């Protein structure tokens, strides 16, 4: 039985400057609300650090751990929340090309059906959690 709970996932990414640049390394911390099925997490629980805060449960792990849990359908985006494309790309990784193709096809379909008049893909985009969760499911044409 699935037992999803809302938690805050956290991971860090080290951004390296270009070669021959005088800039220093930068560490970016990502924190976002997601849902986790605690009943299936036992195998990976030693890789996850629990940080208790007043606002709720904060779990920290490497990005690869979160990607693995997402592909196993143990971690998922909150259905009604909007996520930035940067954060979505980090978690989806291999699925991100599928996401872009789906989004492009949606835009073309909406133009064909005269529901919108113009579609331009941009880097700064927000995706609903419902849409992102559909990427790992078999029926990916559900939303367009």
PDB file of C-alpha atoms in Angstrom:
ATOM      1  CA  UNK A   1       0.000   0.000   0.000  1.00  0.00           C
ATOM      2  CA  UNK A   2       1.268   3.470  -0.882  1.00  0.00           C
ATOM      3  CA  UNK A   3       1.826   5.765   2.064  1.00  0.00           C
ATOM      4  CA  UNK A   4       2.899   9.111   0.599  1.00  0.00           C
ATOM      5  CA  UNK A   5       3.796  11.921   2.999  1.00  0.00           C
ATOM      6  CA  UNK A   6       4.660  15.525   2.198  1.00  0.00           C
ATOM      7  CA  UNK A   7       8.297  16.310   2.939  1.00  0.00           C
ATOM      8  CA  UNK A   8      10.946  18.794   1.870  1.00  0.00           C
ATOM      9  CA  UNK A   9      13.734  17.224  -0.148  1.00  0.00           C
ATOM     10  CA  UNK A  10      17.126  18.877  -0.155  1.00  0.00           C
ATOM     11  CA  UNK A  11      20.265  18.398  -2.234  1.00  0.00           C
ATOM     12  CA  UNK A  12      23.355  20.394  -3.113  1.00  0.00           C
ATOM     13  CA  UNK A  13      25.050  20.935  -6.430  1.00  0.00           C
ATOM     14  CA  UNK A  14      28.567  22.208  -6.950  1.00  0.00           C
ATOM     15  CA  UNK A  15      28.734  24.622  -9.860  1.00  0.00           C
ATOM     16  CA  UNK A  16      32.161  24.812 -11.428  1.00  0.00           C
ATOM     17  CA  UNK A  17      33.326  27.879 -13.333  1.00  0.00           C
ATOM     18  CA  UNK A  18      34.622  27.720 -16.884  1.00  0.00           C
ATOM     19  CA  UNK A  19      38.275  26.894 -17.504  1.00  0.00           C
ATOM     20  CA  UNK A  20      40.609  29.883 -17.026  1.00  0.00           C
ATOM     21  CA  UNK A  21      37.932  31.768 -15.120  1.00  0.00           C
ATOM     22  CA  UNK A  22      38.714  33.692 -11.937  1.00  0.00           C
ATOM     23  CA  UNK A  23      35.355  32.796 -10.415  1.00  0.00           C
ATOM     24  CA  UNK A  24      35.160  30.495  -7.405  1.00  0.00           C
ATOM     25  CA  UNK A  25      33.204  27.267  -7.057  1.00  0.00           C
ATOM     26  CA  UNK A  26      29.602  27.848  -6.051  1.00  0.00           C
ATOM     27  CA  UNK A  27      27.438  25.450  -4.053  1.00  0.00           C
ATOM     28  CA  UNK A  28      23.725  25.747  -4.791  1.00  0.00           C
ATOM     29  CA  UNK A  29      21.220  24.210  -2.370  1.00  0.00           C
ATOM     30  CA  UNK A  30      17.838  23.093  -3.714  1.00  0.00           C
ATOM     31  CA  UNK A  31      14.892  22.629  -1.358  1.00  0.00           C
ATOM     32  CA  UNK A  32      11.423  21.741  -2.558  1.00  0.00           C
ATOM     33  CA  UNK A  33       8.203  20.152  -1.266  1.00  0.00           C
ATOM     34  CA  UNK A  34       7.588  16.673  -2.672  1.00  0.00           C
ATOM     35  CA  UNK A  35       5.908  13.440  -1.587  1.00  0.00           C
ATOM     36  CA  UNK A  36       7.700  10.311  -0.444  1.00  0.00           C
ATOM     37  CA  UNK A  37       6.418   6.789   0.169  1.00  0.00           C
ATOM     38  CA  UNK A  38       8.042   5.880   3.494  1.00  0.00           C
ATOM     39  CA  UNK A  39       6.909   2.239   3.283  1.00  0.00           C
ATOM     40  CA  UNK A  40       9.267   1.585   0.317  1.00  0.00           C
ATOM     41  CA  UNK A  41      12.261   3.667   1.372  1.00  0.00           C
ATOM     42  CA  UNK A  42      14.008   1.039   3.550  1.00  0.00           C
ATOM     43  CA  UNK A  43      16.684   0.124   0.976  1.00  0.00           C
ATOM     44  CA  UNK A  44      17.857   3.713   0.562  1.00  0.00           C
ATOM     45  CA  UNK A  45      17.244   5.005   4.096  1.00  0.00           C
ATOM     46  CA  UNK A  46      20.958   4.973   5.017  1.00  0.00           C
ATOM     47  CA  UNK A  47      21.659   7.471   2.184  1.00  0.00           C
ATOM     48  CA  UNK A  48      19.067   9.968   3.454  1.00  0.00           C
ATOM     49  CA  UNK A  49      19.758  12.348   6.338  1.00  0.00           C
ATOM     50  CA  UNK A  50      16.754  13.534   8.323  1.00  0.00           C
ATOM     51  CA  UNK A  51      16.826  17.163   9.407  1.00  0.00           C
ATOM     52  CA  UNK A  52      14.024  18.179  11.748  1.00  0.00           C
ATOM     53  CA  UNK A  53      12.801  21.746  11.402  1.00  0.00           C
ATOM     54  CA  UNK A  54       9.792  23.528  12.824  1.00  0.00           C
ATOM     55  CA  UNK A  55       8.212  23.780   9.363  1.00  0.00           C
ATOM     56  CA  UNK A  56       8.193  20.000   8.789  1.00  0.00           C
ATOM     57  CA  UNK A  57      10.349  17.072   7.767  1.00  0.00           C
ATOM     58  CA  UNK A  58      13.413  17.978   5.745  1.00  0.00           C
ATOM     59  CA  UNK A  59      15.306  15.108   4.147  1.00  0.00           C
ATOM     60  CA  UNK A  60      18.734  15.574   2.608  1.00  0.00           C
ATOM     61  CA  UNK A  61      20.427  13.223   0.161  1.00  0.00           C
ATOM     62  CA  UNK A  62      22.447  13.351  -3.018  1.00  0.00           C
ATOM     63  CA  UNK A  63      20.668  14.221  -6.239  1.00  0.00           C
ATOM     64  CA  UNK A  64      21.284  10.703  -7.585  1.00  0.00           C
ATOM     65  CA  UNK A  65      19.374   9.223  -4.631  1.00  0.00           C
ATOM     66  CA  UNK A  66      16.348  11.417  -5.371  1.00  0.00           C
ATOM     67  CA  UNK A  67      16.517  10.528  -9.087  1.00  0.00           C
ATOM     68  CA  UNK A  68      16.655   6.831  -8.235  1.00  0.00           C
ATOM     69  CA  UNK A  69      13.662   7.104  -5.876  1.00  0.00           C
ATOM     70  CA  UNK A  70      11.723   9.079  -8.495  1.00  0.00           C
ATOM     71  CA  UNK A  71      12.343   6.477 -11.211  1.00  0.00           C
ATOM     72  CA  UNK A  72      11.221   3.741  -8.777  1.00  0.00           C
ATOM     73  CA  UNK A  73       8.026   5.792  -8.162  1.00  0.00           C
ATOM     74  CA  UNK A  74       8.828   6.186  -4.458  1.00  0.00           C
ATOM     75  CA  UNK A  75       9.254   9.969  -4.734  1.00  0.00           C
ATOM     76  CA  UNK A  76       6.767  12.146  -6.607  1.00  0.00           C
ATOM     77  CA  UNK A  77       5.911  15.767  -7.247  1.00  0.00           C
ATOM     78  CA  UNK A  78       2.950  17.246  -5.344  1.00  0.00           C
ATOM     79  CA  UNK A  79      -0.012  17.167  -7.731  1.00  0.00           C
ATOM     80  CA  UNK A  80      -1.234  20.771  -7.482  1.00  0.00           C
ATOM     81  CA  UNK A  81       2.113  22.537  -6.944  1.00  0.00           C
ATOM     82  CA  UNK A  82       4.100  24.347  -9.649  1.00  0.00           C
ATOM     83  CA  UNK A  83       7.793  23.471 -10.084  1.00  0.00           C
ATOM     84  CA  UNK A  84      10.414  25.450 -11.988  1.00  0.00           C
ATOM     85  CA  UNK A  85      11.999  23.903 -15.066  1.00  0.00           C
ATOM     86  CA  UNK A  86      15.456  24.017 -13.434  1.00  0.00           C
ATOM     87  CA  UNK A  87      14.357  21.943 -10.442  1.00  0.00           C
ATOM     88  CA  UNK A  88      12.292  19.596 -12.637  1.00  0.00           C
ATOM     89  CA  UNK A  89      15.266  18.962 -14.917  1.00  0.00           C
ATOM     90  CA  UNK A  90      17.451  18.039 -11.926  1.00  0.00           C
ATOM     91  CA  UNK A  91      15.069  15.327 -10.692  1.00  0.00           C
ATOM     92  CA  UNK A  92      13.762  14.081 -14.058  1.00  0.00           C
ATOM     93  CA  UNK A  93      17.202  13.930 -15.725  1.00  0.00           C
ATOM     94  CA  UNK A  94      16.643  11.116 -18.302  1.00  0.00           C
ATOM     95  CA  UNK A  95      12.939  11.925 -18.590  1.00  0.00           C
ATOM     96  CA  UNK A  96      13.520  15.618 -19.342  1.00  0.00           C
ATOM     97  CA  UNK A  97      13.677  15.193 -23.133  1.00  0.00           C
ATOM     98  CA  UNK A  98      10.321  13.408 -22.982  1.00  0.00           C
ATOM     99  CA  UNK A  99       8.975  16.299 -20.917  1.00  0.00           C
ATOM    100  CA  UNK A 100      10.093  18.866 -23.501  1.00  0.00           C
ATOM    101  CA  UNK A 101       8.629  16.841 -26.374  1.00  0.00           C
ATOM    102  CA  UNK A 102       5.320  16.486 -24.543  1.00  0.00           C
ATOM    103  CA  UNK A 103       5.221  20.191 -23.779  1.00  0.00           C
ATOM    104  CA  UNK A 104       6.022  21.081 -27.413  1.00  0.00           C
ATOM    105  CA  UNK A 105       3.307  18.735 -28.703  1.00  0.00           C
ATOM    106  CA  UNK A 106       0.835  20.234 -26.240  1.00  0.00           C
ATOM    107  CA  UNK A 107       1.605  23.720 -27.556  1.00  0.00           C
ATOM    108  CA  UNK A 108       1.163  22.606 -31.174  1.00  0.00           C
ATOM    109  CA  UNK A 109      -2.130  20.848 -30.350  1.00  0.00           C
ATOM    110  CA  UNK A 110      -3.509  23.924 -28.611  1.00  0.00           C
ATOM    111  CA  UNK A 111      -2.625  26.091 -31.643  1.00  0.00           C
ATOM    112  CA  UNK A 112      -4.284  23.550 -33.974  1.00  0.00           C
ATOM    113  CA  UNK A 113      -7.460  23.580 -31.878  1.00  0.00           C
ATOM    114  CA  UNK A 114      -7.312  27.413 -31.775  1.00  0.00           C
ATOM    115  CA  UNK A 115      -7.213  27.428 -27.976  1.00  0.00           C
ATOM    116  CA  UNK A 116      -4.076  29.611 -28.042  1.00  0.00           C
ATOM    117  CA  UNK A 117      -2.665  31.706 -30.859  1.00  0.00           C
ATOM    118  CA  UNK A 118       1.058  31.575 -30.113  1.00  0.00           C
ATOM    119  CA  UNK A 119       3.467  29.192 -28.379  1.00  0.00           C
ATOM    120  CA  UNK A 120       7.100  29.924 -27.571  1.00  0.00           C
ATOM    121  CA  UNK A 121       9.220  27.524 -25.547  1.00  0.00           C
ATOM    122  CA  UNK A 122      11.228  29.366 -22.903  1.00  0.00           C
ATOM    123  CA  UNK A 123      13.792  28.373 -20.333  1.00  0.00           C
ATOM    124  CA  UNK A 124      11.865  29.831 -17.396  1.00  0.00           C
ATOM    125  CA  UNK A 125       8.817  27.636 -17.329  1.00  0.00           C
ATOM    126  CA  UNK A 126       6.648  26.210 -14.577  1.00  0.00           C
ATOM    127  CA  UNK A 127       5.212  22.694 -14.653  1.00  0.00           C
ATOM    128  CA  UNK A 128       2.382  21.335 -12.527  1.00  0.00           C
ATOM    129  CA  UNK A 129       3.265  18.334 -10.368  1.00  0.00           C
ATOM    130  CA  UNK A 130       0.416  16.396 -11.989  1.00  0.00           C
ATOM    131  CA  UNK A 131       2.055  16.852 -15.401  1.00  0.00           C
ATOM    132  CA  UNK A 132       5.535  15.887 -14.106  1.00  0.00           C
ATOM    133  CA  UNK A 133       4.257  12.728 -12.420  1.00  0.00           C
ATOM    134  CA  UNK A 134       2.736  11.604 -15.721  1.00  0.00           C
ATOM    135  CA  UNK A 135       6.221  11.426 -17.283  1.00  0.00           C
ATOM    136  CA  UNK A 136       7.060   8.175 -15.444  1.00  0.00           C
ATOM    137  CA  UNK A 137       3.669   6.618 -16.123  1.00  0.00           C
ATOM    138  CA  UNK A 138       2.806   4.581 -19.222  1.00  0.00           C
ATOM    139  CA  UNK A 139      -0.013   6.837 -20.397  1.00  0.00           C
ATOM    140  CA  UNK A 140       1.965   9.993 -21.168  1.00  0.00           C
ATOM    141  CA  UNK A 141      -0.598  11.558 -23.523  1.00  0.00           C
ATOM    142  CA  UNK A 142      -3.070  12.056 -20.673  1.00  0.00           C
ATOM    143  CA  UNK A 143      -2.792  15.851 -20.535  1.00  0.00           C
ATOM    144  CA  UNK A 144      -2.889  16.850 -24.235  1.00  0.00           C
TER     145      UNK A 144
END
